[in-house]
PDB file of C-alpha atoms in Angstrom:
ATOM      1  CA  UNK A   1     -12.664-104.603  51.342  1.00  0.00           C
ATOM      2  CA  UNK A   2     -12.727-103.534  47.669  1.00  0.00           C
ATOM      3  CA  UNK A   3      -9.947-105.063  45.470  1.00  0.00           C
ATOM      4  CA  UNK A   4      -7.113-103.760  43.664  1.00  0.00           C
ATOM      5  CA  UNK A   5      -4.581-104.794  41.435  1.00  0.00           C
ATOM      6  CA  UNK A   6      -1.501-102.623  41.402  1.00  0.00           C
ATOM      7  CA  UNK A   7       0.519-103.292  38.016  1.00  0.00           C
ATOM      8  CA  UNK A   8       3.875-102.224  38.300  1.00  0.00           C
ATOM      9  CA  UNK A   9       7.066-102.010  35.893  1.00  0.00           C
ATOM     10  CA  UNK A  10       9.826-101.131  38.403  1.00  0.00           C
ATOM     11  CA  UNK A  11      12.389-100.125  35.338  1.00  0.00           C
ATOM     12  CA  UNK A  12      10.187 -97.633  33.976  1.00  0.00           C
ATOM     13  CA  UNK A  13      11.902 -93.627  33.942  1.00  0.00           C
ATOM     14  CA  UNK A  14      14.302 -93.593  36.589  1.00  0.00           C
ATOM     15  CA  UNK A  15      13.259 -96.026  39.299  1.00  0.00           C
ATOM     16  CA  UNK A  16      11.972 -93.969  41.439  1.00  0.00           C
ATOM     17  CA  UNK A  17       8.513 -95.833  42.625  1.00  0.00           C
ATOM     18  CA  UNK A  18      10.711 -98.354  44.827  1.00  0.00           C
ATOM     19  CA  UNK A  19      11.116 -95.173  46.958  1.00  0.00           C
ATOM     20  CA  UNK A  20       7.578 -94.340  47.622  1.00  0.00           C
ATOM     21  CA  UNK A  21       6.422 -98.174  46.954  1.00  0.00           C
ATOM     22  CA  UNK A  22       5.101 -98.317  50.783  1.00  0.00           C
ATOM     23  CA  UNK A  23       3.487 -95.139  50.757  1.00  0.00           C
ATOM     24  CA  UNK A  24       1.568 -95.586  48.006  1.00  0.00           C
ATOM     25  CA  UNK A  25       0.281 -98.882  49.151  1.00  0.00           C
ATOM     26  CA  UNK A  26      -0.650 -97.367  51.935  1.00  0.00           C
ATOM     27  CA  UNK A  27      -2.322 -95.307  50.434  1.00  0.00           C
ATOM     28  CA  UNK A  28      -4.198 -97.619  48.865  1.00  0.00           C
ATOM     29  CA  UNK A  29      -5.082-100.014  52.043  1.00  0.00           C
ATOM     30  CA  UNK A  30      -6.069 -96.179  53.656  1.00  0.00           C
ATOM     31  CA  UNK A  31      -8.912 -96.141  51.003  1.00  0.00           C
ATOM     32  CA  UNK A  32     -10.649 -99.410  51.000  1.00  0.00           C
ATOM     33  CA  UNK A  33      -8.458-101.428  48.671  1.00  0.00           C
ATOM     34  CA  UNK A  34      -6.382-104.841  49.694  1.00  0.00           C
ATOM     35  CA  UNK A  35      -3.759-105.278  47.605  1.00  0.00           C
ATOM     36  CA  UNK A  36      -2.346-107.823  44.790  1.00  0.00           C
ATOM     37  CA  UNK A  37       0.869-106.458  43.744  1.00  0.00           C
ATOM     38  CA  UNK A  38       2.217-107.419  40.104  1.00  0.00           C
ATOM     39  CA  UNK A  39       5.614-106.392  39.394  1.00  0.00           C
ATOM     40  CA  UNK A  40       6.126-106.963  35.243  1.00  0.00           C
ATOM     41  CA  UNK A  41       8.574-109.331  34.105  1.00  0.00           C
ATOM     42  CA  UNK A  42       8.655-108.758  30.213  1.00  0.00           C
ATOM     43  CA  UNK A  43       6.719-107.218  27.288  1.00  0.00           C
ATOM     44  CA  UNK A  44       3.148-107.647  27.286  1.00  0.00           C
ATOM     45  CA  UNK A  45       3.324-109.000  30.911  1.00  0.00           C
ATOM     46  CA  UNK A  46       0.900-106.017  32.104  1.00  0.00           C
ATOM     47  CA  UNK A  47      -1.412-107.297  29.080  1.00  0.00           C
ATOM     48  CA  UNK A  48      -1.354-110.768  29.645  1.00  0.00           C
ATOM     49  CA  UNK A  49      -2.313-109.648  33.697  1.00  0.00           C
ATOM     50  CA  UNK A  50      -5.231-108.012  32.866  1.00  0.00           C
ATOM     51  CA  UNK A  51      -6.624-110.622  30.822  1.00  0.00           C
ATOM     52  CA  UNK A  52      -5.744-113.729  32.783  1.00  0.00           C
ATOM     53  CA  UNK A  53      -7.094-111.768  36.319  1.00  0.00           C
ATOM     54  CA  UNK A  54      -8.231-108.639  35.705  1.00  0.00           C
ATOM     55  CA  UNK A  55     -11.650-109.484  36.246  1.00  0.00           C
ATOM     56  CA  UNK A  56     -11.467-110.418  39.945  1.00  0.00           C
ATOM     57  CA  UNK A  57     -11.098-106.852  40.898  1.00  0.00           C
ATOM     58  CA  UNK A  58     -12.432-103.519  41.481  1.00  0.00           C
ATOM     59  CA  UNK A  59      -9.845-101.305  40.373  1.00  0.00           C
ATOM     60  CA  UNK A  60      -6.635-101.403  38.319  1.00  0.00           C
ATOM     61  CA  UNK A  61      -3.861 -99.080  38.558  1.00  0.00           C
ATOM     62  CA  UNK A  62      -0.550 -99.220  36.743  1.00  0.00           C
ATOM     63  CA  UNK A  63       2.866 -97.390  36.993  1.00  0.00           C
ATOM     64  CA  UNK A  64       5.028 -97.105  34.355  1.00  0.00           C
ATOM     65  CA  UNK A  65       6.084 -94.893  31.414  1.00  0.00           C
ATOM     66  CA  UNK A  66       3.155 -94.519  28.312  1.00  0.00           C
ATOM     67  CA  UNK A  67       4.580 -98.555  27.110  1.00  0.00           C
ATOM     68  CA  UNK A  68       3.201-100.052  30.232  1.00  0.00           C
ATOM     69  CA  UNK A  69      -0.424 -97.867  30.151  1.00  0.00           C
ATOM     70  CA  UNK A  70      -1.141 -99.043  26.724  1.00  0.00           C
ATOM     71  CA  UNK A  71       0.063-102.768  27.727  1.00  0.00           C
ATOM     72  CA  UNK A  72      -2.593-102.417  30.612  1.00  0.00           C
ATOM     73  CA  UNK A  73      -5.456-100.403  28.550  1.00  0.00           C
ATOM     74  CA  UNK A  74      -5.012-103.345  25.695  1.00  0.00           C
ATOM     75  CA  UNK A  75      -5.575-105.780  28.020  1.00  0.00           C
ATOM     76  CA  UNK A  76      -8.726-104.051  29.422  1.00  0.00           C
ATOM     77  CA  UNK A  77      -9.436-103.467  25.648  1.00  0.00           C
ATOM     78  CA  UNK A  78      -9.592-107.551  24.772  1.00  0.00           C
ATOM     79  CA  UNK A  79     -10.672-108.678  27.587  1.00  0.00           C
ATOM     80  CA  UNK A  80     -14.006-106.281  27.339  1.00  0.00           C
ATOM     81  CA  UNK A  81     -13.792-104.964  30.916  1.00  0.00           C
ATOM     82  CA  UNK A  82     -15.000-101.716  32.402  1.00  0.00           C
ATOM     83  CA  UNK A  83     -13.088-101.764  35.548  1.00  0.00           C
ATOM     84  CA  UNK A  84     -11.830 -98.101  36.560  1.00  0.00           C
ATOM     85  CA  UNK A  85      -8.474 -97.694  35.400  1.00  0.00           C
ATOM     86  CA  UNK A  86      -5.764 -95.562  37.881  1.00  0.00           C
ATOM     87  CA  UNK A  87      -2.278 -94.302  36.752  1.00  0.00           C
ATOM     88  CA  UNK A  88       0.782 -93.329  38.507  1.00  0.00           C
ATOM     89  CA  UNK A  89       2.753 -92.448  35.642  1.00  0.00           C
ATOM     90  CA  UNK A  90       6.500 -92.986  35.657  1.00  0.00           C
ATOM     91  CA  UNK A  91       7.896 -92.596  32.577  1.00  0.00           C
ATOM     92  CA  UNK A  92      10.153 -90.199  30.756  1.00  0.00           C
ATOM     93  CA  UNK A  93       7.415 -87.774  28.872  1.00  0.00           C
ATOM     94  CA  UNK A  94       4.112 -89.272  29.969  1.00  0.00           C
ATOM     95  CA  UNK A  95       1.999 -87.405  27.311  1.00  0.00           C
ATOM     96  CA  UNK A  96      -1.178 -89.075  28.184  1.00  0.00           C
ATOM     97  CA  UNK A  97      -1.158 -88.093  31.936  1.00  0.00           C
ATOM     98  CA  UNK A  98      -0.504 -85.142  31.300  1.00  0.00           C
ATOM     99  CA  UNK A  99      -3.375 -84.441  28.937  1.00  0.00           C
ATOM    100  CA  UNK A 100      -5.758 -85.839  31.297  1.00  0.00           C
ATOM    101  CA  UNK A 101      -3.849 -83.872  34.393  1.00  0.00           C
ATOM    102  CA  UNK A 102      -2.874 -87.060  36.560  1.00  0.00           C
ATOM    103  CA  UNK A 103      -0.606 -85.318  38.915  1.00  0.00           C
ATOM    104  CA  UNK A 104       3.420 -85.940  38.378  1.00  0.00           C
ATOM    105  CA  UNK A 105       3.998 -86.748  41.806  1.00  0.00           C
ATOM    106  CA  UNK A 106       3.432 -90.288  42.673  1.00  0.00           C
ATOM    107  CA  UNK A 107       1.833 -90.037  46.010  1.00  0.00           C
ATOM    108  CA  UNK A 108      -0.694 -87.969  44.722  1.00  0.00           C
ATOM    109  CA  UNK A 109      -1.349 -89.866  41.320  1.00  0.00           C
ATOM    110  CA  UNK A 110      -1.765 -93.254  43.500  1.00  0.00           C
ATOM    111  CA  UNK A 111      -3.924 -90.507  45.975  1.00  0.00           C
ATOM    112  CA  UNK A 112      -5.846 -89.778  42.378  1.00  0.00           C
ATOM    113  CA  UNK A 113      -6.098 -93.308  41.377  1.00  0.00           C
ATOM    114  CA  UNK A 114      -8.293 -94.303  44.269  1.00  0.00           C
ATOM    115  CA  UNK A 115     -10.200 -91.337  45.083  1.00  0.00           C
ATOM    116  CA  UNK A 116     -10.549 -89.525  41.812  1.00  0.00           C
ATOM    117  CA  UNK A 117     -13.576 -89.488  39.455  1.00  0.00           C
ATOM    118  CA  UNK A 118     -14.222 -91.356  36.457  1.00  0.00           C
ATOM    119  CA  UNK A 119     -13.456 -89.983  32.957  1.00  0.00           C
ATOM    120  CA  UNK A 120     -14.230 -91.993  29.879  1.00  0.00           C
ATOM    121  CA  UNK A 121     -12.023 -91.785  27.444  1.00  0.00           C
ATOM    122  CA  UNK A 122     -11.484 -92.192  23.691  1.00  0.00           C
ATOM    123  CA  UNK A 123      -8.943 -94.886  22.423  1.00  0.00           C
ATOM    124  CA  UNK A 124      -8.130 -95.926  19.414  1.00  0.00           C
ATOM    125  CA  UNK A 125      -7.704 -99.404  17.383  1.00  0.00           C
ATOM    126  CA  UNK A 126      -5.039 -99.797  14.744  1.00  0.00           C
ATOM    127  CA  UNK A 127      -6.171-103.227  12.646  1.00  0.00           C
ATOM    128  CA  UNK A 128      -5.807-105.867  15.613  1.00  0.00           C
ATOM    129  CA  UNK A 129      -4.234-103.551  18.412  1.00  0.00           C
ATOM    130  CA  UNK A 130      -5.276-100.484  20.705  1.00  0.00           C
ATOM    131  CA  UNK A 131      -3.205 -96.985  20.975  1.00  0.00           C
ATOM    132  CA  UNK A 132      -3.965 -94.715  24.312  1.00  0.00           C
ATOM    133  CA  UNK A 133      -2.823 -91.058  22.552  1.00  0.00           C
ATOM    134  CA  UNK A 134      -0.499 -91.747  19.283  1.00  0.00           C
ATOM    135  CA  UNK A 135      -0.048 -93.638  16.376  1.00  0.00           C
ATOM    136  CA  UNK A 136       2.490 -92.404  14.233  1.00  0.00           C
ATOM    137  CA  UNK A 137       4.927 -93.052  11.066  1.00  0.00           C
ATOM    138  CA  UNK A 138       8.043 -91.487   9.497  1.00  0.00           C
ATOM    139  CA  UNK A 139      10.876 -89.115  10.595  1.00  0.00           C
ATOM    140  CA  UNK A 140      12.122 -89.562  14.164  1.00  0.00           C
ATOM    141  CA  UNK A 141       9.053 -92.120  15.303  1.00  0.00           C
ATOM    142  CA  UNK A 142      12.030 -94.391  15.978  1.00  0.00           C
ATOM    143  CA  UNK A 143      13.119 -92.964  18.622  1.00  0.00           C
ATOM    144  CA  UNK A 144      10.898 -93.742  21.298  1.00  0.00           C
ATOM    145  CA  UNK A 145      11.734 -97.239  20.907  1.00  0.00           C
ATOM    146  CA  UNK A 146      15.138 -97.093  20.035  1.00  0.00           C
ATOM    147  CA  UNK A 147      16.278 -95.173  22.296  1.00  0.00           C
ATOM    148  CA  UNK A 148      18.167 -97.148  25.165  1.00  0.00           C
ATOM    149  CA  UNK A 149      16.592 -97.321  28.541  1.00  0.00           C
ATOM    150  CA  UNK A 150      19.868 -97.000  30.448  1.00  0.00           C
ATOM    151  CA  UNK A 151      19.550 -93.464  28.415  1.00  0.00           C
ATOM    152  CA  UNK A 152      16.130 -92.727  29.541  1.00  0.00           C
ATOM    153  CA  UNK A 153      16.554 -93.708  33.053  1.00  0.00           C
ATOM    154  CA  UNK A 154      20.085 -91.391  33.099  1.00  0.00           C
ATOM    155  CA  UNK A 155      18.716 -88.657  30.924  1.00  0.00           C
ATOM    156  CA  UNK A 156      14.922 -88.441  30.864  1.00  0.00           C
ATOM    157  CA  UNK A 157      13.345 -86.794  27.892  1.00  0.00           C
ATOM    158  CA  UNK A 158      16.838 -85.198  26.576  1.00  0.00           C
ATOM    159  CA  UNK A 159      17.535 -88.666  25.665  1.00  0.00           C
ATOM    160  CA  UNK A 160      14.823 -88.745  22.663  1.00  0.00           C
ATOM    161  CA  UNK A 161      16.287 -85.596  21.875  1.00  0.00           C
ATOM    162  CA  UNK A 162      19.741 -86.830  21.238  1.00  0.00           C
ATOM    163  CA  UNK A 163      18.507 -90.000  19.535  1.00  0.00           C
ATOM    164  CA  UNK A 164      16.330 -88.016  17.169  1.00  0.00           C
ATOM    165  CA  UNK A 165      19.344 -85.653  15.979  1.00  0.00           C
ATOM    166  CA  UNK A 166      21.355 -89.163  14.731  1.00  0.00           C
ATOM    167  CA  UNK A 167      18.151 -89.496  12.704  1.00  0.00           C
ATOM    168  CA  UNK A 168      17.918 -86.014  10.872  1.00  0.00           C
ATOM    169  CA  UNK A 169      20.181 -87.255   7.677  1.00  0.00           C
ATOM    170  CA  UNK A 170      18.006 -90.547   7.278  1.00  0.00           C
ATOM    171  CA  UNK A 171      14.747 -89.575   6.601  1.00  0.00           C
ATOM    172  CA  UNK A 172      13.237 -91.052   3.964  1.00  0.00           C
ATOM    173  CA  UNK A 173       9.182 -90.336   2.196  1.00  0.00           C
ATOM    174  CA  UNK A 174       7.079 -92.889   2.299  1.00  0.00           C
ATOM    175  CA  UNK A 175       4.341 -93.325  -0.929  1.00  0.00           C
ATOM    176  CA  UNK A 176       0.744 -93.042   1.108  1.00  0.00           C
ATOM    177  CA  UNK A 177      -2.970 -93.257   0.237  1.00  0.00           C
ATOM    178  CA  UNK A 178      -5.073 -91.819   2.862  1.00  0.00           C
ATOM    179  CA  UNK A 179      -8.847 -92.196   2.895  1.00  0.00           C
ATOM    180  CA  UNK A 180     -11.505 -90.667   5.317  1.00  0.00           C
ATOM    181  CA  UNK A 181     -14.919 -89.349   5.067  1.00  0.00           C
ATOM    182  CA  UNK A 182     -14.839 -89.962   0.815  1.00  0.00           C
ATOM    183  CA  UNK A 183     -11.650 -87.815   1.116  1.00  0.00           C
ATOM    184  CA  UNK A 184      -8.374 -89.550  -0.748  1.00  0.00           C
ATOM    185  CA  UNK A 185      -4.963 -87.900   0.285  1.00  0.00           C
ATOM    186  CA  UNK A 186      -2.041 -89.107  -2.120  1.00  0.00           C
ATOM    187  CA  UNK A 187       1.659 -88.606  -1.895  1.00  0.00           C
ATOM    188  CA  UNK A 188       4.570 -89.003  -0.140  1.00  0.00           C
ATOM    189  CA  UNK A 189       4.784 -88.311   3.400  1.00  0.00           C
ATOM    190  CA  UNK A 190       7.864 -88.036   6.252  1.00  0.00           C
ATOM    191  CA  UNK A 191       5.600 -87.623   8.825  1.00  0.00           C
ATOM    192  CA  UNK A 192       2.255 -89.047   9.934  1.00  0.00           C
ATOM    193  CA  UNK A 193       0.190 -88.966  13.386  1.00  0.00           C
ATOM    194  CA  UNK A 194      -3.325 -90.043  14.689  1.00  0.00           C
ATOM    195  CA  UNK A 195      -3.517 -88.467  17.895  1.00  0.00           C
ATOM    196  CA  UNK A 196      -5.982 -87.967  21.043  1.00  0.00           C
ATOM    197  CA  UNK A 197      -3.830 -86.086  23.332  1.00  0.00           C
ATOM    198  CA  UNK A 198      -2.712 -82.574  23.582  1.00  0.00           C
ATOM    199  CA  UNK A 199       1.037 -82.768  24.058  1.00  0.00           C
ATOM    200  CA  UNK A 200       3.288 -85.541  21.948  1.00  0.00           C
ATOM    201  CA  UNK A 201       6.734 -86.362  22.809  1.00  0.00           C
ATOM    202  CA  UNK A 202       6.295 -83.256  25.365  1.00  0.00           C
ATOM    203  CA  UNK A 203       5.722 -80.851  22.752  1.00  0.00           C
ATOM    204  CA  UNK A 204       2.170 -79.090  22.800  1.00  0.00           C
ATOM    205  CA  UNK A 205       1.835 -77.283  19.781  1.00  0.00           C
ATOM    206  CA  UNK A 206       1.923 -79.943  17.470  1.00  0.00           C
ATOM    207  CA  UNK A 207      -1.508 -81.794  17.871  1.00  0.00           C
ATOM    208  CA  UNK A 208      -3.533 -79.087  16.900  1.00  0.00           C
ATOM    209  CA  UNK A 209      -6.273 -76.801  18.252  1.00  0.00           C
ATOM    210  CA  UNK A 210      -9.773 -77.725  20.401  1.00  0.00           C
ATOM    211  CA  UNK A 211      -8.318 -81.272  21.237  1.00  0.00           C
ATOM    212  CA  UNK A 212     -10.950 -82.649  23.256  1.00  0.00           C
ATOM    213  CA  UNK A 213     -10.115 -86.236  24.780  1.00  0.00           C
ATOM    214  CA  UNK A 214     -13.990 -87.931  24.618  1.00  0.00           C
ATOM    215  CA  UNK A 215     -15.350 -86.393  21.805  1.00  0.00           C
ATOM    216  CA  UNK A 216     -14.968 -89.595  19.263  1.00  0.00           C
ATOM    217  CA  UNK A 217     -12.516 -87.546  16.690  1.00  0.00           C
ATOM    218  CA  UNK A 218      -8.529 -87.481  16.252  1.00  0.00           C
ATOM    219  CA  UNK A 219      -6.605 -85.384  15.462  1.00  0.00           C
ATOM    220  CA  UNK A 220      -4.550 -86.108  12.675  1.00  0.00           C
ATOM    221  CA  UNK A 221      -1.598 -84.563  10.886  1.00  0.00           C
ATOM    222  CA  UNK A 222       0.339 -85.335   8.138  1.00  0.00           C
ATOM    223  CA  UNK A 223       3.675 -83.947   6.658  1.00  0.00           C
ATOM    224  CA  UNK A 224       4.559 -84.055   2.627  1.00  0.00           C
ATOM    225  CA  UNK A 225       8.062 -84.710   1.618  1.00  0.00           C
ATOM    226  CA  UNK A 226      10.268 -81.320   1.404  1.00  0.00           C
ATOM    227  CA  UNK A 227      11.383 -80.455  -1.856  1.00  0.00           C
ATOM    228  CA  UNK A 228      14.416 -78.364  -0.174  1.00  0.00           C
ATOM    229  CA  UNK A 229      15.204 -77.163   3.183  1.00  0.00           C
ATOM    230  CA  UNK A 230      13.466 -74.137   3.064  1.00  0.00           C
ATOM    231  CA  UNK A 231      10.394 -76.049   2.894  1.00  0.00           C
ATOM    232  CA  UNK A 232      11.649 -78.308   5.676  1.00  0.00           C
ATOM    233  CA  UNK A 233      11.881 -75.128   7.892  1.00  0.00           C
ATOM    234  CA  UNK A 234       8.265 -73.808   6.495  1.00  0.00           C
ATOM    235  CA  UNK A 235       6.944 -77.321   8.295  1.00  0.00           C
ATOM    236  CA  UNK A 236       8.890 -76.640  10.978  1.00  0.00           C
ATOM    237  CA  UNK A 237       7.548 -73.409  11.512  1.00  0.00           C
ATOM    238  CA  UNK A 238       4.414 -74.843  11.147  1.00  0.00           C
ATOM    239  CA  UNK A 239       3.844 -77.117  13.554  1.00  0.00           C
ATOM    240  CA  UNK A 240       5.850 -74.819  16.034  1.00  0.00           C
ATOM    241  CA  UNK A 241       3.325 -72.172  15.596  1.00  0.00           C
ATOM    242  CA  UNK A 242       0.006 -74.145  14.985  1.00  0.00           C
ATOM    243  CA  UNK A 243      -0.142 -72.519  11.538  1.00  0.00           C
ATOM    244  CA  UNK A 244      -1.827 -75.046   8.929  1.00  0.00           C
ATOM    245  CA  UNK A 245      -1.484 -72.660   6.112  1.00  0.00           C
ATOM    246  CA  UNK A 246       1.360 -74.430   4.632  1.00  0.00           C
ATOM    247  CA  UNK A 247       1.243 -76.694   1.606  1.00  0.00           C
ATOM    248  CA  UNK A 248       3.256 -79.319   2.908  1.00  0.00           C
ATOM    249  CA  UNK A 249       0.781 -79.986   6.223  1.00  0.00           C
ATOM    250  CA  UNK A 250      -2.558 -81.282   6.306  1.00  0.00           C
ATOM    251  CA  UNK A 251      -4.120 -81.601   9.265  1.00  0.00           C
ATOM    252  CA  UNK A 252      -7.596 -82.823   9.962  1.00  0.00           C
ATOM    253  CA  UNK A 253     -10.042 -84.248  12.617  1.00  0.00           C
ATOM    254  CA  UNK A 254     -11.846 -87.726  11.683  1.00  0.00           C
ATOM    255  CA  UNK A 255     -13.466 -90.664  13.548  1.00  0.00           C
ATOM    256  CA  UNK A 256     -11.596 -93.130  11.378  1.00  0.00           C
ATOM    257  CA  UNK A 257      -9.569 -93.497   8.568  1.00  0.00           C
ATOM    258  CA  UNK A 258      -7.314 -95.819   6.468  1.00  0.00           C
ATOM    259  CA  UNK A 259      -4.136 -96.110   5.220  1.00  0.00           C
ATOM    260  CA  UNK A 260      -1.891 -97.998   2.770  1.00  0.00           C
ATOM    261  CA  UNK A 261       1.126 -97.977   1.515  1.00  0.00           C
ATOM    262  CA  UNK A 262       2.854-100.228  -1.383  1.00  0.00           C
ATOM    263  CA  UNK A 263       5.962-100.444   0.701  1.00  0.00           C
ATOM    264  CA  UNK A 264       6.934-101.273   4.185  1.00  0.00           C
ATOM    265  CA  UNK A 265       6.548 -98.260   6.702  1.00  0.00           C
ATOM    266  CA  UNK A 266       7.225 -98.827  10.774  1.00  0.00           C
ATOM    267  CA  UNK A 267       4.293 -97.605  13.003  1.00  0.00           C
ATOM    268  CA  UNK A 268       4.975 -96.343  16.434  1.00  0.00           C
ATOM    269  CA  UNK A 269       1.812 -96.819  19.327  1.00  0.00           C
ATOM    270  CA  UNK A 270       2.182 -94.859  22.400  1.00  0.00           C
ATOM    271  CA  UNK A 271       5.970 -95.065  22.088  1.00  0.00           C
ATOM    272  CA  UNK A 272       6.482 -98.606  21.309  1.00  0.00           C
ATOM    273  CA  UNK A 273       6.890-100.661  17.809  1.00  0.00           C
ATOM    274  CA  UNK A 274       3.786-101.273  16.142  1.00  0.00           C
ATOM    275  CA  UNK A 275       4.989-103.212  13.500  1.00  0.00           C
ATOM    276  CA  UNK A 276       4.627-102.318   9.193  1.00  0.00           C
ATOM    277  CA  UNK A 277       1.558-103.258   7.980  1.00  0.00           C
ATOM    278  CA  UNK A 278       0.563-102.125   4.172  1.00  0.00           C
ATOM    279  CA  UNK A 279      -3.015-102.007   5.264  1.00  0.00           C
ATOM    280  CA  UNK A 280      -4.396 -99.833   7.973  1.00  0.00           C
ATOM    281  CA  UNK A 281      -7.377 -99.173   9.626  1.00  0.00           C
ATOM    282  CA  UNK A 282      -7.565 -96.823  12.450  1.00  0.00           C
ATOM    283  CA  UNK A 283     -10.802 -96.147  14.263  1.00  0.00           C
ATOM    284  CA  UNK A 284     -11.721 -94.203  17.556  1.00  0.00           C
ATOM    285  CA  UNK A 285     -13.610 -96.110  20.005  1.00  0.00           C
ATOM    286  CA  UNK A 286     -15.464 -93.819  21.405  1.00  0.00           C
ATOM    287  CA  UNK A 287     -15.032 -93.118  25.451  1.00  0.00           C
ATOM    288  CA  UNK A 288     -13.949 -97.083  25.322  1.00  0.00           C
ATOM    289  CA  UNK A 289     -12.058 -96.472  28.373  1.00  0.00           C
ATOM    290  CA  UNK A 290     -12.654 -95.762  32.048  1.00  0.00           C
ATOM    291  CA  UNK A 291      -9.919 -93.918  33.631  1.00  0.00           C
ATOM    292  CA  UNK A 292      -9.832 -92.142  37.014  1.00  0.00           C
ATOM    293  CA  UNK A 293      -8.617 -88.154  36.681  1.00  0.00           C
ATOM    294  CA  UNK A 294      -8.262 -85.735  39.795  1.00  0.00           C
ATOM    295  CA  UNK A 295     -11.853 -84.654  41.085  1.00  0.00           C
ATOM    296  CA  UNK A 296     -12.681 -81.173  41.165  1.00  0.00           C
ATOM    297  CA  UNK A 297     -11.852 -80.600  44.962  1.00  0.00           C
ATOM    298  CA  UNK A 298      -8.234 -82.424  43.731  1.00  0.00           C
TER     299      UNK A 298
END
């Protein structure tokens, strides 16, 4: 029998894998696959796993919200392994499932995971670590990590709703120099994201048009500092309506860029703290990553 490890982070969204746990093990076992079960302890755990063992096997899958995919995909990333990558997703907003169309329901995303076809897929490095979908700076990137996950379980995505709202009166610009392709973008910025996904935070509109998932480019948008709130609601409007006319947006597509900053700015990867580094390099590695998507009789 082929082998599978099944990385698991029972906390993730509500709980709700211990429910189907035996079903989707059997589904597993149904396809080919015994089973080495690793339920996550603490951050970096699903890493650490796929470093340490990941090797031995002939398929990974992971559940858990977009924290414990990237967790899993860096440790794939370091460890220079190919293996085909499943995911039951579990979180509260799972953007990157969703762009890829890895069913919701977790029977059928473990169903996916081990009968599905192979999609390579782009991911990105930021200096020393690895982003799935998003790396982003400024007004309300805080939230995804801040945000309790007694809230998350109990609320879902409203929760990063509510959170962001307590963080409208604090934003603050941050002084940037951005440089890609011989282009130099200076000023200062509320808002920053590299992205390779077409939804963010569950919002669709915001990533831009023709996102294509394995074509080596991101997509990457950046938001100047509002002089008044008219020109807060012209950004708004903006990014609600896809509309990069306005003066305060730039948005462009690029294989790699770099950033810096003279003062300390938090970075959020695939919804979790990515520290505040002055210097920043951000490159896409180009279909890097081998991840199994619903076949087209799915």
């Amino acid at each position: 029998m082929k082998k599978l490890l099944f990385i698991l982070n029972p906390r993730s969204g509500k709980g709700q894998i211990k429910n189907q746990l035996l079903d989707i093990l059997n589904i597993f076992q149904r396809n080919g696959y015994r089973v080495q079960l690793h339920i996550t302890q603490e951050p970096l755990d699903a890493k650490n796993t796929v470093m340490e063992i990941g090797a031995e096997f002939d398929r990974i899958v992971c559940s858990g919200g977009d924290g414990t995919l990237n967790e899993t995909v860096s440790g794939l990333m370091e460890a220079e392994l190919k293996i085909p990558l499943g995911y039951i997703p579990s979180g509260s907003t799972n953007d990157f499932a969703s762009s890829l169309k890895i069913p919701k329901k977790m029977e059928k995303a473990a169903q996916t995971a081990v009968c599905g076809k192979s999609f390579l897929c782009d991911i990105g490095s930021f200096n020393e670590r690895y982003f799935n979908y998003v790396a982003a700076f400024g007004a309300f990137t805080e939230v995804s990590y801040a945000t309790p996950q007694q809230m998350k379980n109990v609320l879902g995505h409203p929760a990063y709703l509510i959170e962001g709202v307590k963080q409208i009166t604090a934003i603050k610009a941050a002084p940037m120099k951005v440089e890609y392709n011989d282009i130099v973008i200076e000023g200062d910025f509320i808002y920053g994201m590299i992205t390779n996904s077409t939804s963010v935070g569950g919002f669709k509109k915001i990533v831009g048009k023709s996102v294509e998932m394995n074509d080596g480019m991101f997509e990457v948008t950046l938001i100047r500092n509002p002089k008044n709130p008219l020109e807060l609601q012209e950004i708004l409007n903006a990014l609600l309506t896809e509309d990069a006319s306005s003066e305060r947006l730039i948005t462009f597509k690029t294989a790699e860029l770099r950033i810096l900053s003279p003062q300390s700015v938090p970075w959020v990867l695939d919804g979790e703290y990515g520290g505040s580094p002055g210097e920043i390099e951000i490159k896409n590695r180009y279909q890097m990553l081998n991840i199994i998507v619903p076949g087209d009789d799915m």
